[in-house]
Tab-separated table of C-alpha atoms in Angstrom:
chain	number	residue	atom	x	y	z
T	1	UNK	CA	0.000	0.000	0.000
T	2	UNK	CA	1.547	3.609	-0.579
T	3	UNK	CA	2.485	5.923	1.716
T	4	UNK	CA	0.079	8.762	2.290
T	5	UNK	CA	1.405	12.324	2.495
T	6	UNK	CA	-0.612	15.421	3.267
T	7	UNK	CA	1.287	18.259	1.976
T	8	UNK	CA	0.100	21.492	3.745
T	9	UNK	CA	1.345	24.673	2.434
T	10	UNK	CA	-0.588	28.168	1.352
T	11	UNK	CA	1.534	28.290	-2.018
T	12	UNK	CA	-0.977	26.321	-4.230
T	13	UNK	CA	1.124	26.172	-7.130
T	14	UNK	CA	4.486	24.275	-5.096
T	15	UNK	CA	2.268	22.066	-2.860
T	16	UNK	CA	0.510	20.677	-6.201
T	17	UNK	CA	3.569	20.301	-7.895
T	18	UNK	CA	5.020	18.806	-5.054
T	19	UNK	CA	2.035	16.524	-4.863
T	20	UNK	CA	2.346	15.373	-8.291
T	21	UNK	CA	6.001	15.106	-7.857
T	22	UNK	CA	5.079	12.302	-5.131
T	23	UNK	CA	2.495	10.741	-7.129
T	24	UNK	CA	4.719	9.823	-9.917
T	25	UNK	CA	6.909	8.191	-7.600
T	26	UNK	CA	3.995	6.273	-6.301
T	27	UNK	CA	2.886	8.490	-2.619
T	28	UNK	CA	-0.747	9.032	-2.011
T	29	UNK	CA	0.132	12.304	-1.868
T	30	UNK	CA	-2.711	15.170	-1.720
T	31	UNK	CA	-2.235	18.787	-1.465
T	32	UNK	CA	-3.897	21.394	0.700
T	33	UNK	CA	-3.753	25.153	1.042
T	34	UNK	CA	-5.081	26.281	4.414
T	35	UNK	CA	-4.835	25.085	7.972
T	36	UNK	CA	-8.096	24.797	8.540
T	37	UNK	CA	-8.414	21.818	5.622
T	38	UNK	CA	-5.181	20.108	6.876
T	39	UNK	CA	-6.970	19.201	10.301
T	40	UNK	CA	-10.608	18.454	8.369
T	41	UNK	CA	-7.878	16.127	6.049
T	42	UNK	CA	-6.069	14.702	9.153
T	43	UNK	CA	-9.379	14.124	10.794
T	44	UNK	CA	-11.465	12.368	7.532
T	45	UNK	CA	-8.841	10.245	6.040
T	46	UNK	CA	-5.233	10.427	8.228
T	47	UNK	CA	-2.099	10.377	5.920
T	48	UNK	CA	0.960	8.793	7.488
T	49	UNK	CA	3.503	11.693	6.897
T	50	UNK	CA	2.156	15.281	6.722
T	51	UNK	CA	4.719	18.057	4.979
T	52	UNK	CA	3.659	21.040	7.019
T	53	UNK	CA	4.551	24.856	5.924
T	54	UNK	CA	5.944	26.520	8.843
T	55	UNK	CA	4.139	29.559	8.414
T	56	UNK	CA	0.583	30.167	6.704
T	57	UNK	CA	-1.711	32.825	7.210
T	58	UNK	CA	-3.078	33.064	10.081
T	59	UNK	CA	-1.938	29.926	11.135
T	60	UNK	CA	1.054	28.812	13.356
T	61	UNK	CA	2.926	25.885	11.826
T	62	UNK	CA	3.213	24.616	15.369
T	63	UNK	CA	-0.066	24.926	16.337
T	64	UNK	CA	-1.320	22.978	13.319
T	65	UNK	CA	1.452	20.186	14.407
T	66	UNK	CA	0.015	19.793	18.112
T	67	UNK	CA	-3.262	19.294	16.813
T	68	UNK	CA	-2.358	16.703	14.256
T	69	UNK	CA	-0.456	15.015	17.016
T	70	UNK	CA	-4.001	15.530	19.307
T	71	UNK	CA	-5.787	13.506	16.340
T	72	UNK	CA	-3.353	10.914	15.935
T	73	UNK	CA	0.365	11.039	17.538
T	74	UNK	CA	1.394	8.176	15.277
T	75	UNK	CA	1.178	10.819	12.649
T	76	UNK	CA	4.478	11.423	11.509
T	77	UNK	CA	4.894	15.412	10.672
T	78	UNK	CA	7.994	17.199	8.599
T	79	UNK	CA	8.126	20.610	8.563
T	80	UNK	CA	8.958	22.666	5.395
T	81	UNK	CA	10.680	26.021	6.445
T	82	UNK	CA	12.047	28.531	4.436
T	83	UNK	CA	14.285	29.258	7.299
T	84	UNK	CA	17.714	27.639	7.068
T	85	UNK	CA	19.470	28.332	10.307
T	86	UNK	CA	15.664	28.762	12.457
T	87	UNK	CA	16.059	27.892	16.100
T	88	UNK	CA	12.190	27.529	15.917
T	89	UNK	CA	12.972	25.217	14.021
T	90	UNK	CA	15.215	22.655	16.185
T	91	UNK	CA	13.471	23.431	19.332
T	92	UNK	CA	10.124	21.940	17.722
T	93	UNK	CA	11.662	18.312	17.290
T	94	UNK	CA	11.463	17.793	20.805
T	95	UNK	CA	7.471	18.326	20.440
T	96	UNK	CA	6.530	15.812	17.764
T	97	UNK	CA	7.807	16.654	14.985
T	98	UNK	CA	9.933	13.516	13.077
T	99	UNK	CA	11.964	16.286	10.898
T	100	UNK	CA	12.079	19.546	8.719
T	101	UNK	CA	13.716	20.357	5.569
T	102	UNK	CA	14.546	23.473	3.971
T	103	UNK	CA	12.505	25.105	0.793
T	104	UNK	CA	13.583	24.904	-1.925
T	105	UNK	CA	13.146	20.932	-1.480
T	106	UNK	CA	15.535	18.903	-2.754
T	107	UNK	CA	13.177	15.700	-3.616
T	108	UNK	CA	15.551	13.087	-3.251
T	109	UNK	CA	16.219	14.329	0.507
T	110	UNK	CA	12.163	14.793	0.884
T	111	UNK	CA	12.126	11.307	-0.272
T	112	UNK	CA	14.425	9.626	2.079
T	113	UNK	CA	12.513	11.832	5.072
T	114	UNK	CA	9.165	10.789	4.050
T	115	UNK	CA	10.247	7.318	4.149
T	116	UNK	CA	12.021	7.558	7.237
T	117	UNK	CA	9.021	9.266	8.458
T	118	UNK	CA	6.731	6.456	7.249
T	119	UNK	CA	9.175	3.585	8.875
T	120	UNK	CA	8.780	4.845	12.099
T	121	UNK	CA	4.550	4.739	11.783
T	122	UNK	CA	4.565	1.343	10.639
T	123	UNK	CA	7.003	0.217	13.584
T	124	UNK	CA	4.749	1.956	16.074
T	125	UNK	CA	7.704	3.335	17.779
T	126	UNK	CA	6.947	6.649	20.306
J	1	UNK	CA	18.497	64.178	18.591
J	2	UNK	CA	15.044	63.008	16.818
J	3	UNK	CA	17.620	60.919	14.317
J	4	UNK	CA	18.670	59.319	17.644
J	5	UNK	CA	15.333	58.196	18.230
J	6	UNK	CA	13.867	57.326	15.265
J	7	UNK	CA	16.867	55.396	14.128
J	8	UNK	CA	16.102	51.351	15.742
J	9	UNK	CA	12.775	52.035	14.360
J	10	UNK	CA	13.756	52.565	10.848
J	11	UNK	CA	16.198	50.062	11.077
J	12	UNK	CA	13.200	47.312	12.251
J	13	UNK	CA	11.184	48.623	9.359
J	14	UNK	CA	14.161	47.679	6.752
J	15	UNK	CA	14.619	44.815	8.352
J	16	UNK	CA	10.732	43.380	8.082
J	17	UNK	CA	10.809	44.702	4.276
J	18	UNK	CA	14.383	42.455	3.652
J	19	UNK	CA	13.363	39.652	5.707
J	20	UNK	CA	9.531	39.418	3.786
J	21	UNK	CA	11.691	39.691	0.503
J	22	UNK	CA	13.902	37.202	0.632
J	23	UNK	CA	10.997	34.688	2.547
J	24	UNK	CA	9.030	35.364	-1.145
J	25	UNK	CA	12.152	35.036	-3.254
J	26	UNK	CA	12.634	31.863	-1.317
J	27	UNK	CA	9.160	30.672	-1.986
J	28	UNK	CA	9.107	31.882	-5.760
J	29	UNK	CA	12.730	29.474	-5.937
J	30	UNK	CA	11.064	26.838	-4.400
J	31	UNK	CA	8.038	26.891	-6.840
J	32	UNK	CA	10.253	27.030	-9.701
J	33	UNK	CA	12.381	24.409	-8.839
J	34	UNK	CA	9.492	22.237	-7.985
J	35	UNK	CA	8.359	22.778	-11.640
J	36	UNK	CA	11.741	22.281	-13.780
J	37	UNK	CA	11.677	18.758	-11.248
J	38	UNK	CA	8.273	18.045	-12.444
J	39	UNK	CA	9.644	17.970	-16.110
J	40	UNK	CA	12.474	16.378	-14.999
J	41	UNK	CA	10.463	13.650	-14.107
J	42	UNK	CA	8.173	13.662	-17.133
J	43	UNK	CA	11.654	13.102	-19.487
J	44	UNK	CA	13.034	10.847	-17.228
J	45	UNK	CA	9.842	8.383	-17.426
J	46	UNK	CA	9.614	8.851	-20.831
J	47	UNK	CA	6.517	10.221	-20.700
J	48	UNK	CA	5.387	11.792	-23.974
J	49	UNK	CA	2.499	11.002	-25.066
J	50	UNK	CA	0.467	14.209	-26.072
J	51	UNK	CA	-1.727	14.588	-22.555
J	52	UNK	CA	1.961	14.406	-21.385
J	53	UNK	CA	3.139	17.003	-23.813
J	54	UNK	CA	0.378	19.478	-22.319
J	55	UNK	CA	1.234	19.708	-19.046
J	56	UNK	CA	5.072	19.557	-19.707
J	57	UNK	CA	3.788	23.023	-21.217
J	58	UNK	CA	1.664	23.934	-19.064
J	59	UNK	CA	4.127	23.837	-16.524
J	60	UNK	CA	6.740	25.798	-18.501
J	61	UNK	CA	3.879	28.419	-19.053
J	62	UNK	CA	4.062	28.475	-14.678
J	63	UNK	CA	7.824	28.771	-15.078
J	64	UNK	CA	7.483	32.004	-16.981
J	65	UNK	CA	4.564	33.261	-15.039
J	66	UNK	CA	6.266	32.531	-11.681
J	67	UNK	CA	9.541	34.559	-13.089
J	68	UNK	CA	7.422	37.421	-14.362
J	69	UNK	CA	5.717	37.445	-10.768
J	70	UNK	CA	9.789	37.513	-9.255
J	71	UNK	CA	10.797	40.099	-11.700
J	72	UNK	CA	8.139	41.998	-10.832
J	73	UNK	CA	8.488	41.795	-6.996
J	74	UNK	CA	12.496	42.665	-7.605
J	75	UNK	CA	11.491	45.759	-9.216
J	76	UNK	CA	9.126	47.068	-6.098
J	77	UNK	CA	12.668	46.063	-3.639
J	78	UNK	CA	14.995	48.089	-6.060
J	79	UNK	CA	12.464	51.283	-6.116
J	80	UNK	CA	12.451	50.908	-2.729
J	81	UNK	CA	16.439	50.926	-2.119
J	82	UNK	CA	16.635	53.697	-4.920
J	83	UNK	CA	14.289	56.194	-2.603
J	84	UNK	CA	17.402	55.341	0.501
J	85	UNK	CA	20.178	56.714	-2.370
J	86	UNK	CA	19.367	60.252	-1.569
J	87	UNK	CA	17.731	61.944	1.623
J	88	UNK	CA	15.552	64.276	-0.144
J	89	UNK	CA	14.214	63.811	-3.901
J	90	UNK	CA	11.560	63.641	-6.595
J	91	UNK	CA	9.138	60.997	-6.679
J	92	UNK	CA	5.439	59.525	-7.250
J	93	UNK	CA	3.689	59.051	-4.193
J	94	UNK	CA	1.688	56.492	-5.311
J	95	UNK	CA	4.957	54.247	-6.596
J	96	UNK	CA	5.746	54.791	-3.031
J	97	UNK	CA	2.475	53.408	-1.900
J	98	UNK	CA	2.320	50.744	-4.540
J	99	UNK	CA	6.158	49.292	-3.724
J	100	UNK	CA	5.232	49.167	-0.042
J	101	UNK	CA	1.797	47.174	-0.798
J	102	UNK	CA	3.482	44.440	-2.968
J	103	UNK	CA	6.617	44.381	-0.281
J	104	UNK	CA	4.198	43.919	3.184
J	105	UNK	CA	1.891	41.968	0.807
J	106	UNK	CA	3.083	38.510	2.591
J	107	UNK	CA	3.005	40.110	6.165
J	108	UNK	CA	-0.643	41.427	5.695
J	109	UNK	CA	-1.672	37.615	4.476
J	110	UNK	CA	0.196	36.101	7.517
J	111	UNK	CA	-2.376	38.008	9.164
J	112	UNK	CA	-4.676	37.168	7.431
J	113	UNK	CA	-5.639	41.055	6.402
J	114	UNK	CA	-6.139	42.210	2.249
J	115	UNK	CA	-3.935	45.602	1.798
J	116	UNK	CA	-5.942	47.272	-0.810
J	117	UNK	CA	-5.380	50.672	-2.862
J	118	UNK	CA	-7.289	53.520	-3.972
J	119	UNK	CA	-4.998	55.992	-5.639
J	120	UNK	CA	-6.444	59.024	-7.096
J	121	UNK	CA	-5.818	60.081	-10.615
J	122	UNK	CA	-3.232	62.991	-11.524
J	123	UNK	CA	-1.652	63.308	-8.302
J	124	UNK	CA	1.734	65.246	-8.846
J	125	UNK	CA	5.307	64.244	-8.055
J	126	UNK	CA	6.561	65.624	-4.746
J	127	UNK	CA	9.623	66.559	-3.195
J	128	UNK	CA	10.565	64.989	-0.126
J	129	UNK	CA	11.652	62.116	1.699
J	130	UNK	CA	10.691	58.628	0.187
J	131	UNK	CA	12.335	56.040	2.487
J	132	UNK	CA	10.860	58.392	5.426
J	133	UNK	CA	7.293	58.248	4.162
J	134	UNK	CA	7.295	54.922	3.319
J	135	UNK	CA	8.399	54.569	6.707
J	136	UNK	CA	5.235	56.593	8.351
J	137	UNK	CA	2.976	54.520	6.125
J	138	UNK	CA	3.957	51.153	7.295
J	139	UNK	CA	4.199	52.094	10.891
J	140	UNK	CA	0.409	52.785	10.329
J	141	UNK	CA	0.013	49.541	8.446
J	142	UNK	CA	1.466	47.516	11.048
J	143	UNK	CA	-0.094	49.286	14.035
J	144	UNK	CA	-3.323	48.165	12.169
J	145	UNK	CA	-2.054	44.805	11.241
J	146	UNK	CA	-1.845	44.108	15.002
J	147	UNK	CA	-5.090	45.015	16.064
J	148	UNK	CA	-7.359	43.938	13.315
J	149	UNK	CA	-9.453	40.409	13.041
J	150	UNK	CA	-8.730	38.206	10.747
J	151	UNK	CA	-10.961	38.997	7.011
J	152	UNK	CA	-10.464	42.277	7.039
J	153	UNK	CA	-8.971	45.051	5.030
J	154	UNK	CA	-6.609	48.295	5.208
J	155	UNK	CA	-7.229	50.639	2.056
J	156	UNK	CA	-4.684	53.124	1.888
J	157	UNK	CA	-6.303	55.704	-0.496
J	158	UNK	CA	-4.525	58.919	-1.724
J	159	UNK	CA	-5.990	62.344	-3.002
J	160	UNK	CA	-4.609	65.992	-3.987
J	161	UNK	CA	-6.142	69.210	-3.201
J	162	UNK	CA	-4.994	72.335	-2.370
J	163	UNK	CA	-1.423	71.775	-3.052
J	164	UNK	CA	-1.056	69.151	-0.683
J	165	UNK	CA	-1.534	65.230	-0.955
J	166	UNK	CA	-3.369	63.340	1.408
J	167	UNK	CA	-2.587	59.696	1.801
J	168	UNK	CA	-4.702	57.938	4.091
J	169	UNK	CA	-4.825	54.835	6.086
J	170	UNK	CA	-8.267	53.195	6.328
J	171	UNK	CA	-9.247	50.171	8.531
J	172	UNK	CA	-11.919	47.955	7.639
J	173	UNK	CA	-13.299	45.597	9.878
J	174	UNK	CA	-13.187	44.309	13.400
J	175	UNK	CA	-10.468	46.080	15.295
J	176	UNK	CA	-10.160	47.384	19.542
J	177	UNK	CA	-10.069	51.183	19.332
J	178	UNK	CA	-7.406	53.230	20.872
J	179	UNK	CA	-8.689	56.235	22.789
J	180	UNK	CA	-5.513	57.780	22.850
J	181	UNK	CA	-5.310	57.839	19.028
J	182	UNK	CA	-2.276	56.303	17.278
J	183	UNK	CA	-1.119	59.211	15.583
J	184	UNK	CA	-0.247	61.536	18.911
J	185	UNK	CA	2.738	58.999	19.525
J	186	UNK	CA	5.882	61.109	19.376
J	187	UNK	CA	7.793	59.186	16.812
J	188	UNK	CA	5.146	59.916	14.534
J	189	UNK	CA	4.993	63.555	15.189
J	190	UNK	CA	8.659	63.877	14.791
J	191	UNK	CA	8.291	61.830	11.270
J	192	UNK	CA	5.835	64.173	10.098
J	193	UNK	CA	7.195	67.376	11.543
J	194	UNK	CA	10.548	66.305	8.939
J	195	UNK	CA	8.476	65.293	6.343
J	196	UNK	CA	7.005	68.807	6.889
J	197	UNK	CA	3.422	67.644	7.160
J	198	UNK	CA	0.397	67.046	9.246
J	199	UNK	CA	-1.214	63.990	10.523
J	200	UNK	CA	-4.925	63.955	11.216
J	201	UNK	CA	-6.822	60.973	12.935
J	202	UNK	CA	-10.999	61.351	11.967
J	203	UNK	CA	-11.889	59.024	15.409
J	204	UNK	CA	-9.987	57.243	17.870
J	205	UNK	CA	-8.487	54.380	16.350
J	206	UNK	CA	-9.652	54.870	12.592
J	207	UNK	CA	-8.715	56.448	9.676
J	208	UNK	CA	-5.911	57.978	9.322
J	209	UNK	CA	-4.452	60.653	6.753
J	210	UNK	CA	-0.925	62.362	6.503
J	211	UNK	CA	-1.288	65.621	4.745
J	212	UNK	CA	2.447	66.843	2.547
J	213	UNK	CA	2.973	69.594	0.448
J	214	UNK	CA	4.036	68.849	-2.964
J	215	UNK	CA	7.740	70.676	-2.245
J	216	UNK	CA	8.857	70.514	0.746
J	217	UNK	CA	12.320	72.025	0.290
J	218	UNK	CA	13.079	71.730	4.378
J	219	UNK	CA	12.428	68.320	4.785
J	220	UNK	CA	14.943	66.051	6.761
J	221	UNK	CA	17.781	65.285	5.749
């Protein structure tokens, strides 16, 4: 069965692309634009790996991660920052998130995270 | 003395406009790149048949979109460092307002607020201090930003009579009134006292509009 990935970001035309990206390398991956629809998507049909955008409007990346994690912990979340050196950033992994990775994505790294990402959710490790 | 004072201000307000620059240049890479991959991908599965063919173009038509959209953007930063070459020159009010609307555009959205213009027709060039008004404006925008629900909209709408051109900072929406009125702050009154203007505030907490002359050959320097 393939991996599902919830990509959550308020640029529509990089999380579709990204999306499609995904889907050609076989993801169920489905993109959407607002915070709001990221927890009615996390709540109706829960993806194993979420991408999350660190900042959308009026929306706090972090926020959106806690109550992902309040829906289902085993929810696996990586953040996407455009931030490279954010201390935000590193002091969220303790929280719940897996990982982040720095915009623009390099999809062979995004890859290797989502997949790390979805590892851990199938081995049911806290 | 006021140049004392006013100077970690202006500094914050350079630093917002750089910082919300280079997060959209960031995000305009990261579409782009996402998009050249995309093709990438197509070519490297050797997809070609002609549904293929369409959106290979219809993603290099977003290539060239997305890189008009950066150019674009670019162009507001580099009018905006232009007006910080001299103290005091020549300039269109409204390119002013315009660069500073595209520039805060991501800030306002973060907020979850719609900046919105209303520029009047014919409005003469003035002489005066660019980076300073700019400055004035967005501490107006901001104070706004802050207090505002979420939906709702700042116009900033600009006419010219006698002489003088009135730019004006309208709220539109949900928002806690300040009794005090934002624009008896000092700061402000020593921004507008070197811009050689006046700032008027029609009720507590709402609209406000900054009055300059057209020449205003004693303006800060």
């Amino acid at each position: 069965m393939s991996t599902k990935v919830l990509i959550v970001d308020d640029e529509i035309e990089f999380a579709s692309t990204l999306a499609e990206r995904l889907v050609i390398r076989d993801y169920d991956a489905k993109a959407v634009y607002t915070a709001e629809d990221a927890i009615t998507a996390v709540q109706s049909e829960p993806p194993d790996v979420v991408l999350l955008d660190l900042r959308m409007p009026g929306a706090n990346g972090f926020e959106v991660l806690s109550t992902i994690k309040s829906v289902d912990p085993s929810i696996e979340v990586i953040l996407l920052t455009g931030q490279l050196k954010s201390e935000s950033v590193v002091e969220g992994i303790p929280t719940g998130l897996f990982d982040y990775i720095v915009k623009p994505v390099d999809i062979a790294e995004l890859v290797k995270k989502i997949n790390s990402a979805s590892e851990k959710r199938n081995s049911g490790t806290p | 003395m006021e140049h004392d004072k006013l100077t970690p201000s202006q500094f914050n307000f350079i630093g917002t406009i750089l910082s919300l620059f280079s997060h959209e240049m960031n995000n305009h890479l990261a579409i782009v790149k996402n998009s050249v991959g995309l093709i990438g991908d197509f070519i490297r599965l050797g997809k070609t048949s002609r549904k293929d063919l369409q959106e290979i173009l219809k993603t290099i038509q977003s290539i060239e979109n997305q890189i008009e959209e950066t150019s674009y953007f670019c162009d507001n930063l580099s009018g905006f460092g232009h007006g910080m070459e001299k103290p005091l020159s020549t300039f269109s009010v409204h390119k002013c307002v315009e660069e500073l609307i595209i520039l805060l555009r991501r800030l306002a959205s973060q907020r979850r607020v719609q900046l919105e213009k209303n520029l009047s027709v014919n409005i003469p060039l003035i002489h005066n201090n660019p980076l300073m008004l700019q400055f004035l404006i967005f501490c107006f925008i901001e104070k706004n930003l802050k207090r505002l629900d979420d939906n709702s909209k700042i116009i900033i709408k600009t006419t010219y009579s006698n002489n003088s051109i009135e730019i004006s900072i309208i709220p539109k929406g949900n928002f806690i009134k300040d009794e005090e009125g934002i624009c008896k702050d000092e700061i402000y009154q020593q921004l507008i006292r070197q811009l050689g203007g006046n700032i008027s505030q029609k009720t507590a907490g709402e609209e406000i509009t900054i009055q300059l002359p057209i020449s205003q050959s004693s303006a800060a320097t």
